[in-house]
mmCIF file with all atom_site columns, C-alpha atoms in Angstrom:
data_model
loop_
_atom_site.group_PDB
_atom_site.id
_atom_site.type_symbol
_atom_site.label_atom_id
_atom_site.label_alt_id
_atom_site.label_comp_id
_atom_site.label_asym_id
_atom_site.label_entity_id
_atom_site.label_seq_id
_atom_site.pdbx_PDB_ins_code
_atom_site.Cartn_x
_atom_site.Cartn_y
_atom_site.Cartn_z
_atom_site.occupancy
_atom_site.B_iso_or_equiv
_atom_site.pdbx_formal_charge
_atom_site.auth_seq_id
_atom_site.auth_comp_id
_atom_site.auth_asym_id
_atom_site.auth_atom_id
_atom_site.pdbx_PDB_model_num
ATOM 1   C CA . ASP A 1 1   ? 70.482 139.649 25.844 1.00 0.00 ? 1   ASP A CA 1
ATOM 2   C CA . ILE A 1 2   ? 73.906 139.379 27.312 1.00 0.00 ? 2   ILE A CA 1
ATOM 3   C CA . VAL A 1 3   ? 75.529 136.061 27.232 1.00 0.00 ? 3   VAL A CA 1
ATOM 4   C CA . MET A 1 4   ? 77.757 135.739 30.457 1.00 0.00 ? 4   MET A CA 1
ATOM 5   C CA . THR A 1 5   ? 80.481 132.641 29.767 1.00 0.00 ? 5   THR A CA 1
ATOM 6   C CA . GLN A 1 6   ? 82.389 131.210 32.601 1.00 0.00 ? 6   GLN A CA 1
ATOM 7   C CA . SER A 1 7   ? 85.245 129.001 32.401 1.00 0.00 ? 7   SER A CA 1
ATOM 8   C CA . PRO A 1 8   ? 86.554 126.982 33.441 1.00 0.00 ? 8   PRO A CA 1
ATOM 9   C CA . ASP A 1 9   ? 83.359 124.657 34.484 1.00 0.00 ? 9   ASP A CA 1
ATOM 10  C CA . SER A 1 10  ? 85.432 123.124 37.023 1.00 0.00 ? 10  SER A CA 1
ATOM 11  C CA . LEU A 1 11  ? 88.302 122.922 38.805 1.00 0.00 ? 11  LEU A CA 1
ATOM 12  C CA . ALA A 1 12  ? 90.444 121.260 41.673 1.00 0.00 ? 12  ALA A CA 1
ATOM 13  C CA . VAL A 1 13  ? 93.040 122.897 43.477 1.00 0.00 ? 13  VAL A CA 1
ATOM 14  C CA . SER A 1 14  ? 95.014 121.854 46.550 1.00 0.00 ? 14  SER A CA 1
ATOM 15  C CA . LEU A 1 15  ? 94.374 123.545 49.865 1.00 0.00 ? 15  LEU A CA 1
ATOM 16  C CA . GLY A 1 16  ? 95.942 127.006 50.370 1.00 0.00 ? 16  GLY A CA 1
ATOM 17  C CA . GLU A 1 17  ? 96.365 127.521 46.506 1.00 0.00 ? 17  GLU A CA 1
ATOM 18  C CA . ARG A 1 18  ? 95.251 129.771 43.516 1.00 0.00 ? 18  ARG A CA 1
ATOM 19  C CA . ALA A 1 19  ? 91.833 129.096 42.371 1.00 0.00 ? 19  ALA A CA 1
ATOM 20  C CA . THR A 1 20  ? 91.166 131.237 39.253 1.00 0.00 ? 20  THR A CA 1
ATOM 21  C CA . ILE A 1 21  ? 87.797 131.653 37.333 1.00 0.00 ? 21  ILE A CA 1
ATOM 22  C CA . ASN A 1 22  ? 87.300 133.607 34.496 1.00 0.00 ? 22  ASN A CA 1
ATOM 23  C CA . CYS A 1 23  ? 84.037 135.332 32.881 1.00 0.00 ? 23  CYS A CA 1
ATOM 24  C CA . LYS A 1 24  ? 82.702 136.787 29.584 1.00 0.00 ? 24  LYS A CA 1
ATOM 25  C CA . SER A 1 25  ? 80.169 139.167 28.752 1.00 0.00 ? 25  SER A CA 1
ATOM 26  C CA . SER A 1 26  ? 79.395 139.238 25.013 1.00 0.00 ? 26  SER A CA 1
ATOM 27  C CA . GLN A 1 27  ? 78.740 142.877 25.063 1.00 0.00 ? 27  GLN A CA 1
ATOM 28  C CA . SER A 1 28  ? 80.486 145.210 27.363 1.00 0.00 ? 28  SER A CA 1
ATOM 29  C CA . VAL A 1 29  ? 79.213 145.730 30.921 1.00 0.00 ? 29  VAL A CA 1
ATOM 30  C CA . LEU A 1 30  ? 81.109 148.746 31.436 1.00 0.00 ? 30  LEU A CA 1
ATOM 31  C CA . TYR A 1 31  ? 78.740 152.108 31.432 1.00 0.00 ? 31  TYR A CA 1
ATOM 32  C CA . SER A 1 32  ? 81.084 154.862 30.904 1.00 0.00 ? 32  SER A CA 1
ATOM 33  C CA . SER A 1 33  ? 78.850 157.711 32.649 1.00 0.00 ? 33  SER A CA 1
ATOM 34  C CA . ASN A 1 34  ? 80.166 156.279 35.780 1.00 0.00 ? 34  ASN A CA 1
ATOM 35  C CA . ASN A 1 35  ? 83.678 154.333 34.185 1.00 0.00 ? 35  ASN A CA 1
ATOM 36  C CA . LYS A 1 36  ? 81.622 150.850 36.993 1.00 0.00 ? 36  LYS A CA 1
ATOM 37  C CA . ASN A 1 37  ? 81.533 147.456 35.206 1.00 0.00 ? 37  ASN A CA 1
ATOM 38  C CA . TYR A 1 38  ? 77.967 146.126 36.225 1.00 0.00 ? 38  TYR A CA 1
ATOM 39  C CA . LEU A 1 39  ? 79.266 142.570 37.328 1.00 0.00 ? 39  LEU A CA 1
ATOM 40  C CA . ALA A 1 40  ? 78.789 140.587 40.298 1.00 0.00 ? 40  ALA A CA 1
ATOM 41  C CA . TRP A 1 41  ? 80.130 137.595 41.747 1.00 0.00 ? 41  TRP A CA 1
ATOM 42  C CA . TYR A 1 42  ? 78.440 134.633 43.985 1.00 0.00 ? 42  TYR A CA 1
ATOM 43  C CA . GLN A 1 43  ? 79.168 131.394 46.274 1.00 0.00 ? 43  GLN A CA 1
ATOM 44  C CA . HIS A 1 44  ? 76.519 129.125 46.010 1.00 0.00 ? 44  HIS A CA 1
ATOM 45  C CA . LYS A 1 45  ? 76.884 126.095 48.851 1.00 0.00 ? 45  LYS A CA 1
ATOM 46  C CA . PRO A 1 46  ? 74.228 123.102 48.607 1.00 0.00 ? 46  PRO A CA 1
ATOM 47  C CA . GLY A 1 47  ? 71.344 124.047 50.162 1.00 0.00 ? 47  GLY A CA 1
ATOM 48  C CA . GLN A 1 48  ? 71.892 127.730 50.812 1.00 0.00 ? 48  GLN A CA 1
ATOM 49  C CA . PRO A 1 49  ? 70.827 130.545 48.736 1.00 0.00 ? 49  PRO A CA 1
ATOM 50  C CA . PRO A 1 50  ? 73.717 131.930 46.772 1.00 0.00 ? 50  PRO A CA 1
ATOM 51  C CA . LYS A 1 51  ? 76.135 134.718 48.551 1.00 0.00 ? 51  LYS A CA 1
ATOM 52  C CA . LEU A 1 52  ? 77.552 138.108 47.445 1.00 0.00 ? 52  LEU A CA 1
ATOM 53  C CA . LEU A 1 53  ? 81.423 138.567 46.998 1.00 0.00 ? 53  LEU A CA 1
ATOM 54  C CA . ILE A 1 54  ? 81.485 140.608 44.847 1.00 0.00 ? 54  ILE A CA 1
ATOM 55  C CA . TYR A 1 55  ? 80.386 143.659 43.042 1.00 0.00 ? 55  TYR A CA 1
ATOM 56  C CA . TRP A 1 56  ? 81.435 146.182 40.189 1.00 0.00 ? 56  TRP A CA 1
ATOM 57  C CA . ALA A 1 57  ? 83.598 143.813 39.557 1.00 0.00 ? 57  ALA A CA 1
ATOM 58  C CA . SER A 1 58  ? 86.260 144.505 42.231 1.00 0.00 ? 58  SER A CA 1
ATOM 59  C CA . THR A 1 59  ? 84.478 145.705 45.382 1.00 0.00 ? 59  THR A CA 1
ATOM 60  C CA . ARG A 1 60  ? 84.253 143.118 48.143 1.00 0.00 ? 60  ARG A CA 1
ATOM 61  C CA . GLU A 1 61  ? 81.413 142.774 49.947 1.00 0.00 ? 61  GLU A CA 1
ATOM 62  C CA . SER A 1 62  ? 81.148 143.544 53.851 1.00 0.00 ? 62  SER A CA 1
ATOM 63  C CA . GLY A 1 63  ? 81.995 140.965 55.668 1.00 0.00 ? 63  GLY A CA 1
ATOM 64  C CA . VAL A 1 64  ? 83.479 138.562 52.533 1.00 0.00 ? 64  VAL A CA 1
ATOM 65  C CA . PRO A 1 65  ? 87.495 137.350 53.678 1.00 0.00 ? 65  PRO A CA 1
ATOM 66  C CA . ASP A 1 66  ? 90.112 139.361 51.708 1.00 0.00 ? 66  ASP A CA 1
ATOM 67  C CA . ARG A 1 67  ? 91.385 135.834 49.696 1.00 0.00 ? 67  ARG A CA 1
ATOM 68  C CA . PHE A 1 68  ? 88.273 136.461 47.266 1.00 0.00 ? 68  PHE A CA 1
ATOM 69  C CA . SER A 1 69  ? 89.195 139.475 44.769 1.00 0.00 ? 69  SER A CA 1
ATOM 70  C CA . GLY A 1 70  ? 87.600 140.312 41.389 1.00 0.00 ? 70  GLY A CA 1
ATOM 71  C CA . SER A 1 71  ? 89.153 142.303 38.769 1.00 0.00 ? 71  SER A CA 1
ATOM 72  C CA . GLY A 1 72  ? 88.670 142.593 34.880 1.00 0.00 ? 72  GLY A CA 1
ATOM 73  C CA . SER A 1 73  ? 86.990 145.370 32.629 1.00 0.00 ? 73  SER A CA 1
ATOM 74  C CA . GLY A 1 74  ? 84.621 145.910 29.863 1.00 0.00 ? 74  GLY A CA 1
ATOM 75  C CA . THR A 1 75  ? 83.887 141.985 28.750 1.00 0.00 ? 75  THR A CA 1
ATOM 76  C CA . ASP A 1 76  ? 86.441 139.965 30.510 1.00 0.00 ? 76  ASP A CA 1
ATOM 77  C CA . PHE A 1 77  ? 86.191 139.351 34.583 1.00 0.00 ? 77  PHE A CA 1
ATOM 78  C CA . THR A 1 78  ? 88.140 137.162 36.519 1.00 0.00 ? 78  THR A CA 1
ATOM 79  C CA . LEU A 1 79  ? 87.201 135.559 40.241 1.00 0.00 ? 79  LEU A CA 1
ATOM 80  C CA . THR A 1 80  ? 90.726 134.906 42.393 1.00 0.00 ? 80  THR A CA 1
ATOM 81  C CA . ILE A 1 81  ? 90.781 133.171 45.491 1.00 0.00 ? 81  ILE A CA 1
ATOM 82  C CA . SER A 1 82  ? 94.199 133.711 46.562 1.00 0.00 ? 82  SER A CA 1
ATOM 83  C CA . SER A 1 83  ? 94.437 130.715 49.386 1.00 0.00 ? 83  SER A CA 1
ATOM 84  C CA . LEU A 1 84  ? 91.316 128.156 48.888 1.00 0.00 ? 84  LEU A CA 1
ATOM 85  C CA . GLN A 1 85  ? 89.465 127.089 51.938 1.00 0.00 ? 85  GLN A CA 1
ATOM 86  C CA . ALA A 1 86  ? 87.971 123.732 52.465 1.00 0.00 ? 86  ALA A CA 1
ATOM 87  C CA . GLU A 1 87  ? 84.746 126.315 53.023 1.00 0.00 ? 87  GLU A CA 1
ATOM 88  C CA . ASP A 1 88  ? 85.429 127.389 49.849 1.00 0.00 ? 88  ASP A CA 1
ATOM 89  C CA . VAL A 1 89  ? 84.193 124.198 48.085 1.00 0.00 ? 89  VAL A CA 1
ATOM 90  C CA . ALA A 1 90  ? 81.474 125.165 45.922 1.00 0.00 ? 90  ALA A CA 1
ATOM 91  C CA . VAL A 1 91  ? 79.502 127.249 42.666 1.00 0.00 ? 91  VAL A CA 1
ATOM 92  C CA . TYR A 1 92  ? 80.705 130.419 41.700 1.00 0.00 ? 92  TYR A CA 1
ATOM 93  C CA . TYR A 1 93  ? 78.667 132.237 39.081 1.00 0.00 ? 93  TYR A CA 1
ATOM 94  C CA . CYS A 1 94  ? 79.237 135.822 37.866 1.00 0.00 ? 94  CYS A CA 1
ATOM 95  C CA . LEU A 1 95  ? 75.990 138.011 37.134 1.00 0.00 ? 95  LEU A CA 1
ATOM 96  C CA . GLN A 1 96  ? 75.593 140.613 35.120 1.00 0.00 ? 96  GLN A CA 1
ATOM 97  C CA . TYR A 1 97  ? 73.771 143.650 35.963 1.00 0.00 ? 97  TYR A CA 1
ATOM 98  C CA . TYR A 1 98  ? 74.482 146.655 33.080 1.00 0.00 ? 98  TYR A CA 1
ATOM 99  C CA . GLY A 1 99  ? 71.298 145.441 31.892 1.00 0.00 ? 99  GLY A CA 1
ATOM 100 C CA . THR A 1 100 ? 67.510 143.061 31.984 1.00 0.00 ? 100 THR A CA 1
ATOM 101 C CA . PRO A 1 101 ? 67.134 140.593 31.627 1.00 0.00 ? 101 PRO A CA 1
ATOM 102 C CA . ARG A 1 102 ? 69.884 140.008 33.995 1.00 0.00 ? 102 ARG A CA 1
ATOM 103 C CA . THR A 1 103 ? 72.034 137.027 32.462 1.00 0.00 ? 103 THR A CA 1
ATOM 104 C CA . PHE A 1 104 ? 74.947 134.513 35.062 1.00 0.00 ? 104 PHE A CA 1
ATOM 105 C CA . GLY A 1 105 ? 77.536 132.895 33.738 1.00 0.00 ? 105 GLY A CA 1
ATOM 106 C CA . GLN A 1 106 ? 76.909 128.836 33.637 1.00 0.00 ? 106 GLN A CA 1
ATOM 107 C CA . GLY A 1 107 ? 78.924 128.348 36.958 1.00 0.00 ? 107 GLY A CA 1
ATOM 108 C CA . THR A 1 108 ? 82.400 126.828 38.254 1.00 0.00 ? 108 THR A CA 1
ATOM 109 C CA . LYS A 1 109 ? 82.692 124.387 40.185 1.00 0.00 ? 109 LYS A CA 1
ATOM 110 C CA . VAL A 1 110 ? 85.386 124.667 42.984 1.00 0.00 ? 110 VAL A CA 1
ATOM 111 C CA . GLU A 1 111 ? 86.552 121.047 44.713 1.00 0.00 ? 111 GLU A CA 1
ATOM 112 C CA . ILE A 1 112 ? 89.892 120.107 46.204 1.00 0.00 ? 112 ILE A CA 1
ATOM 113 C CA . LYS A 1 113 ? 92.439 118.662 44.902 1.00 0.00 ? 113 LYS A CA 1
ATOM 114 C CA . GLN B 2 1   ? 68.641 142.876 59.854 1.00 0.00 ? 1   GLN B CA 1
ATOM 115 C CA . VAL B 2 2   ? 67.346 142.328 55.972 1.00 0.00 ? 2   VAL B CA 1
ATOM 116 C CA . GLN B 2 3   ? 65.828 139.003 56.153 1.00 0.00 ? 3   GLN B CA 1
ATOM 117 C CA . LEU B 2 4   ? 63.516 137.404 53.182 1.00 0.00 ? 4   LEU B CA 1
ATOM 118 C CA . VAL B 2 5   ? 61.374 134.588 54.196 1.00 0.00 ? 5   VAL B CA 1
ATOM 119 C CA . GLN B 2 6   ? 59.929 132.101 51.777 1.00 0.00 ? 6   GLN B CA 1
ATOM 120 C CA . SER B 2 7   ? 57.233 129.988 51.850 1.00 0.00 ? 7   SER B CA 1
ATOM 121 C CA . GLY B 2 8   ? 57.721 125.857 51.931 1.00 0.00 ? 8   GLY B CA 1
ATOM 122 C CA . ALA B 2 9   ? 58.165 123.477 49.610 1.00 0.00 ? 9   ALA B CA 1
ATOM 123 C CA . GLU B 2 10  ? 55.494 122.617 47.081 1.00 0.00 ? 10  GLU B CA 1
ATOM 124 C CA . VAL B 2 11  ? 54.532 119.231 44.687 1.00 0.00 ? 11  VAL B CA 1
ATOM 125 C CA . LYS B 2 12  ? 52.192 120.169 41.890 1.00 0.00 ? 12  LYS B CA 1
ATOM 126 C CA . LYS B 2 13  ? 51.399 118.067 39.097 1.00 0.00 ? 13  LYS B CA 1
ATOM 127 C CA . PRO B 2 14  ? 51.669 118.741 35.106 1.00 0.00 ? 14  PRO B CA 1
ATOM 128 C CA . GLY B 2 15  ? 49.411 121.480 34.120 1.00 0.00 ? 15  GLY B CA 1
ATOM 129 C CA . ALA B 2 16  ? 48.821 122.823 37.670 1.00 0.00 ? 16  ALA B CA 1
ATOM 130 C CA . SER B 2 17  ? 49.722 126.796 38.981 1.00 0.00 ? 17  SER B CA 1
ATOM 131 C CA . VAL B 2 18  ? 52.247 127.271 41.806 1.00 0.00 ? 18  VAL B CA 1
ATOM 132 C CA . LYS B 2 19  ? 52.177 130.490 43.727 1.00 0.00 ? 19  LYS B CA 1
ATOM 133 C CA . VAL B 2 20  ? 55.973 131.182 45.953 1.00 0.00 ? 20  VAL B CA 1
ATOM 134 C CA . SER B 2 21  ? 55.871 133.771 48.246 1.00 0.00 ? 21  SER B CA 1
ATOM 135 C CA . CYS B 2 22  ? 58.841 135.646 49.818 1.00 0.00 ? 22  CYS B CA 1
ATOM 136 C CA . LYS B 2 23  ? 58.035 137.820 53.099 1.00 0.00 ? 23  LYS B CA 1
ATOM 137 C CA . ALA B 2 24  ? 60.522 140.617 53.279 1.00 0.00 ? 24  ALA B CA 1
ATOM 138 C CA . SER B 2 25  ? 61.451 142.325 56.926 1.00 0.00 ? 25  SER B CA 1
ATOM 139 C CA . GLY B 2 26  ? 63.996 144.789 58.587 1.00 0.00 ? 26  GLY B CA 1
ATOM 140 C CA . TYR B 2 27  ? 63.945 147.404 55.554 1.00 0.00 ? 27  TYR B CA 1
ATOM 141 C CA . THR B 2 28  ? 61.558 149.457 53.596 1.00 0.00 ? 28  THR B CA 1
ATOM 142 C CA . PHE B 2 29  ? 59.536 147.017 51.561 1.00 0.00 ? 29  PHE B CA 1
ATOM 143 C CA . THR B 2 30  ? 59.018 149.692 48.423 1.00 0.00 ? 30  THR B CA 1
ATOM 144 C CA . SER B 2 31  ? 61.967 150.913 48.573 1.00 0.00 ? 31  SER B CA 1
ATOM 145 C CA . TYR B 2 32  ? 63.951 147.950 46.635 1.00 0.00 ? 32  TYR B CA 1
ATOM 146 C CA . HIS B 2 33  ? 62.905 146.332 44.236 1.00 0.00 ? 33  HIS B CA 1
ATOM 147 C CA . MET B 2 34  ? 63.183 141.826 43.926 1.00 0.00 ? 34  MET B CA 1
ATOM 148 C CA . HIS B 2 35  ? 64.191 139.572 41.844 1.00 0.00 ? 35  HIS B CA 1
ATOM 149 C CA . TRP B 2 36  ? 63.476 136.341 41.456 1.00 0.00 ? 36  TRP B CA 1
ATOM 150 C CA . VAL B 2 37  ? 65.998 133.132 39.895 1.00 0.00 ? 37  VAL B CA 1
ATOM 151 C CA . ARG B 2 38  ? 65.587 129.601 40.025 1.00 0.00 ? 38  ARG B CA 1
ATOM 152 C CA . GLN B 2 39  ? 67.810 126.647 39.939 1.00 0.00 ? 39  GLN B CA 1
ATOM 153 C CA . ALA B 2 40  ? 66.626 123.136 38.480 1.00 0.00 ? 40  ALA B CA 1
ATOM 154 C CA . PRO B 2 41  ? 68.171 119.936 39.499 1.00 0.00 ? 41  PRO B CA 1
ATOM 155 C CA . GLY B 2 42  ? 72.195 119.769 38.425 1.00 0.00 ? 42  GLY B CA 1
ATOM 156 C CA . GLN B 2 43  ? 71.593 123.791 36.502 1.00 0.00 ? 43  GLN B CA 1
ATOM 157 C CA . GLY B 2 44  ? 72.492 126.893 37.326 1.00 0.00 ? 44  GLY B CA 1
ATOM 158 C CA . LEU B 2 45  ? 70.835 130.062 38.378 1.00 0.00 ? 45  LEU B CA 1
ATOM 159 C CA . GLU B 2 46  ? 68.179 131.358 35.649 1.00 0.00 ? 46  GLU B CA 1
ATOM 160 C CA . TRP B 2 47  ? 66.744 134.450 36.390 1.00 0.00 ? 47  TRP B CA 1
ATOM 161 C CA . MET B 2 48  ? 63.185 134.617 35.906 1.00 0.00 ? 48  MET B CA 1
ATOM 162 C CA . GLY B 2 49  ? 62.123 138.915 36.729 1.00 0.00 ? 49  GLY B CA 1
ATOM 163 C CA . ILE B 2 50  ? 61.445 141.336 38.539 1.00 0.00 ? 50  ILE B CA 1
ATOM 164 C CA . ILE B 2 51  ? 59.201 143.236 40.533 1.00 0.00 ? 51  ILE B CA 1
ATOM 165 C CA . ASN B 2 52  ? 58.630 146.689 42.063 1.00 0.00 ? 52  ASN B CA 1
ATOM 166 C CA . PRO B 2 53  ? 56.911 146.458 44.778 1.00 0.00 ? 53  PRO B CA 1
ATOM 167 C CA . SER B 2 54  ? 56.345 150.534 44.853 1.00 0.00 ? 54  SER B CA 1
ATOM 168 C CA . ASP B 2 55  ? 53.940 150.474 42.075 1.00 0.00 ? 55  ASP B CA 1
ATOM 169 C CA . GLY B 2 56  ? 53.796 146.823 41.151 1.00 0.00 ? 56  GLY B CA 1
ATOM 170 C CA . SER B 2 57  ? 55.099 147.192 37.467 1.00 0.00 ? 57  SER B CA 1
ATOM 171 C CA . THR B 2 58  ? 57.386 144.163 36.420 1.00 0.00 ? 58  THR B CA 1
ATOM 172 C CA . SER B 2 59  ? 59.755 142.508 33.883 1.00 0.00 ? 59  SER B CA 1
ATOM 173 C CA . TYR B 2 60  ? 60.019 139.130 33.022 1.00 0.00 ? 60  TYR B CA 1
ATOM 174 C CA . ALA B 2 61  ? 62.443 136.791 31.292 1.00 0.00 ? 61  ALA B CA 1
ATOM 175 C CA . GLN B 2 62  ? 61.208 136.346 27.917 1.00 0.00 ? 62  GLN B CA 1
ATOM 176 C CA . THR B 2 63  ? 61.091 132.202 28.564 1.00 0.00 ? 63  THR B CA 1
ATOM 177 C CA . PHE B 2 64  ? 58.762 132.669 31.117 1.00 0.00 ? 64  PHE B CA 1
ATOM 178 C CA . GLN B 2 65  ? 56.964 135.670 29.597 1.00 0.00 ? 65  GLN B CA 1
ATOM 179 C CA . GLY B 2 66  ? 53.326 134.424 29.535 1.00 0.00 ? 66  GLY B CA 1
ATOM 180 C CA . ARG B 2 67  ? 53.328 131.905 32.120 1.00 0.00 ? 67  ARG B CA 1
ATOM 181 C CA . VAL B 2 68  ? 55.166 134.437 35.027 1.00 0.00 ? 68  VAL B CA 1
ATOM 182 C CA . THR B 2 69  ? 53.367 136.629 36.883 1.00 0.00 ? 69  THR B CA 1
ATOM 183 C CA . MET B 2 70  ? 55.129 138.363 39.897 1.00 0.00 ? 70  MET B CA 1
ATOM 184 C CA . THR B 2 71  ? 53.047 140.650 42.079 1.00 0.00 ? 71  THR B CA 1
ATOM 185 C CA . ARG B 2 72  ? 53.354 141.864 45.965 1.00 0.00 ? 72  ARG B CA 1
ATOM 186 C CA . ASP B 2 73  ? 51.023 142.858 48.693 1.00 0.00 ? 73  ASP B CA 1
ATOM 187 C CA . THR B 2 74  ? 52.226 146.337 50.578 1.00 0.00 ? 74  THR B CA 1
ATOM 188 C CA . SER B 2 75  ? 50.927 145.490 53.441 1.00 0.00 ? 75  SER B CA 1
ATOM 189 C CA . THR B 2 76  ? 52.470 142.655 54.579 1.00 0.00 ? 76  THR B CA 1
ATOM 190 C CA . SER B 2 77  ? 55.532 143.330 52.836 1.00 0.00 ? 77  SER B CA 1
ATOM 191 C CA . THR B 2 78  ? 55.221 140.433 50.453 1.00 0.00 ? 78  THR B CA 1
ATOM 192 C CA . VAL B 2 79  ? 56.523 139.644 47.150 1.00 0.00 ? 79  VAL B CA 1
ATOM 193 C CA . TYR B 2 80  ? 54.773 136.720 45.170 1.00 0.00 ? 80  TYR B CA 1
ATOM 194 C CA . MET B 2 81  ? 55.713 134.328 41.896 1.00 0.00 ? 81  MET B CA 1
ATOM 195 C CA . GLU B 2 82  ? 52.776 132.449 40.004 1.00 0.00 ? 82  GLU B CA 1
ATOM 196 C CA . LEU B 2 83  ? 54.611 129.811 37.362 1.00 0.00 ? 83  LEU B CA 1
ATOM 197 C CA . THR B 2 84  ? 51.408 128.642 35.376 1.00 0.00 ? 84  THR B CA 1
ATOM 198 C CA . SER B 2 85  ? 51.592 125.022 33.228 1.00 0.00 ? 85  SER B CA 1
ATOM 199 C CA . LEU B 2 86  ? 53.693 123.481 34.631 1.00 0.00 ? 86  LEU B CA 1
ATOM 200 C CA . ARG B 2 87  ? 56.028 120.798 33.221 1.00 0.00 ? 87  ARG B CA 1
ATOM 201 C CA . SER B 2 88  ? 58.778 118.477 34.672 1.00 0.00 ? 88  SER B CA 1
ATOM 202 C CA . GLU B 2 89  ? 61.175 120.554 33.646 1.00 0.00 ? 89  GLU B CA 1
ATOM 203 C CA . ASP B 2 90  ? 60.202 123.644 36.039 1.00 0.00 ? 90  ASP B CA 1
ATOM 204 C CA . THR B 2 91  ? 61.345 121.424 39.035 1.00 0.00 ? 91  THR B CA 1
ATOM 205 C CA . ALA B 2 92  ? 63.421 123.616 40.828 1.00 0.00 ? 92  ALA B CA 1
ATOM 206 C CA . VAL B 2 93  ? 64.656 125.470 43.944 1.00 0.00 ? 93  VAL B CA 1
ATOM 207 C CA . TYR B 2 94  ? 62.892 128.905 43.740 1.00 0.00 ? 94  TYR B CA 1
ATOM 208 C CA . TYR B 2 95  ? 64.935 132.634 45.093 1.00 0.00 ? 95  TYR B CA 1
ATOM 209 C CA . CYS B 2 96  ? 63.771 136.054 45.660 1.00 0.00 ? 96  CYS B CA 1
ATOM 210 C CA . GLY B 2 97  ? 66.327 137.973 46.139 1.00 0.00 ? 97  GLY B CA 1
ATOM 211 C CA . ARG B 2 98  ? 66.120 141.961 46.861 1.00 0.00 ? 98  ARG B CA 1
ATOM 212 C CA . ASN B 2 99  ? 67.592 144.208 44.187 1.00 0.00 ? 99  ASN B CA 1
ATOM 213 C CA . ILE B 2 100 ? 70.405 146.808 45.712 1.00 0.00 ? 100 ILE B CA 1
ATOM 214 C CA . VAL B 2 101 ? 70.143 150.296 44.179 1.00 0.00 ? 101 VAL B CA 1
ATOM 215 C CA . GLY B 2 102 ? 73.411 149.596 42.185 1.00 0.00 ? 102 GLY B CA 1
ATOM 216 C CA . GLY B 2 103 ? 71.470 146.616 39.909 1.00 0.00 ? 103 GLY B CA 1
ATOM 217 C CA . TRP B 2 104 ? 72.757 143.286 41.927 1.00 0.00 ? 104 TRP B CA 1
ATOM 218 C CA . LEU B 2 105 ? 71.124 141.014 44.475 1.00 0.00 ? 105 LEU B CA 1
ATOM 219 C CA . ASP B 2 106 ? 72.049 141.650 47.763 1.00 0.00 ? 106 ASP B CA 1
ATOM 220 C CA . TYR B 2 107 ? 70.069 139.383 50.456 1.00 0.00 ? 107 TYR B CA 1
ATOM 221 C CA . TRP B 2 108 ? 68.508 136.162 49.157 1.00 0.00 ? 108 TRP B CA 1
ATOM 222 C CA . GLY B 2 109 ? 65.453 134.138 50.325 1.00 0.00 ? 109 GLY B CA 1
ATOM 223 C CA . GLN B 2 110 ? 66.084 130.572 51.863 1.00 0.00 ? 110 GLN B CA 1
ATOM 224 C CA . GLY B 2 111 ? 64.710 128.999 48.451 1.00 0.00 ? 111 GLY B CA 1
ATOM 225 C CA . ALA B 2 112 ? 61.290 127.398 48.135 1.00 0.00 ? 112 ALA B CA 1
ATOM 226 C CA . LEU B 2 113 ? 61.448 124.094 46.320 1.00 0.00 ? 113 LEU B CA 1
ATOM 227 C CA . VAL B 2 114 ? 58.842 123.036 43.535 1.00 0.00 ? 114 VAL B CA 1
ATOM 228 C CA . THR B 2 115 ? 58.649 119.642 41.849 1.00 0.00 ? 115 THR B CA 1
ATOM 229 C CA . VAL B 2 116 ? 56.546 119.029 39.417 1.00 0.00 ? 116 VAL B CA 1
ATOM 230 C CA . SER B 2 117 ? 55.536 115.022 39.093 1.00 0.00 ? 117 SER B CA 1
ATOM 231 C CA . SER B 2 118 ? 52.145 113.293 38.081 1.00 0.00 ? 118 SER B CA 1
#
């Protein structure tokens, strides 16, 4: 199974400041035949289902604010919130869909400093 | 619009079974696989398995092999997840999630809380 490891486990950022979350996979999730990274990011708030933010490592889902961006390739990925808003307080997860079983990172809790 | 509506909360005793449903609407049911994911209290998201509503084929996480069964009813556009031999550690919110062609989950059900307690 592909193990996904996120860092940090939690972070506190001031409103308007940048938040950066890292996700590392135990093996590459880059599919060479199409040069796509099989990596998604989700935002999860209490009492709600997870919300898709990013797929193919860097493609923003329709309707997601452009302060959210994804980057990286192979085994190392980053989710960046460029200017943290109050409504961004949540737990963020990376997901690899390169293979089955799908595997999530352990989650990163983002709070306001 | 795509909607996944799950069944309600359940309370079960250890050793019992639970069957959670997920009714899909707003798209062609048989064209998209469906995942099941759970979140135990204070824990992260855990992938349980996937079903192809077109032919009923399934793939389960090793953790749940032998205890989970995913089925579907194409006449009602509903998928089901049954978990047997419940223990307290199975207390969690169970989500269904649609698999988009690329392989990630795009739409999710609202979640169903299953509480296992004597």
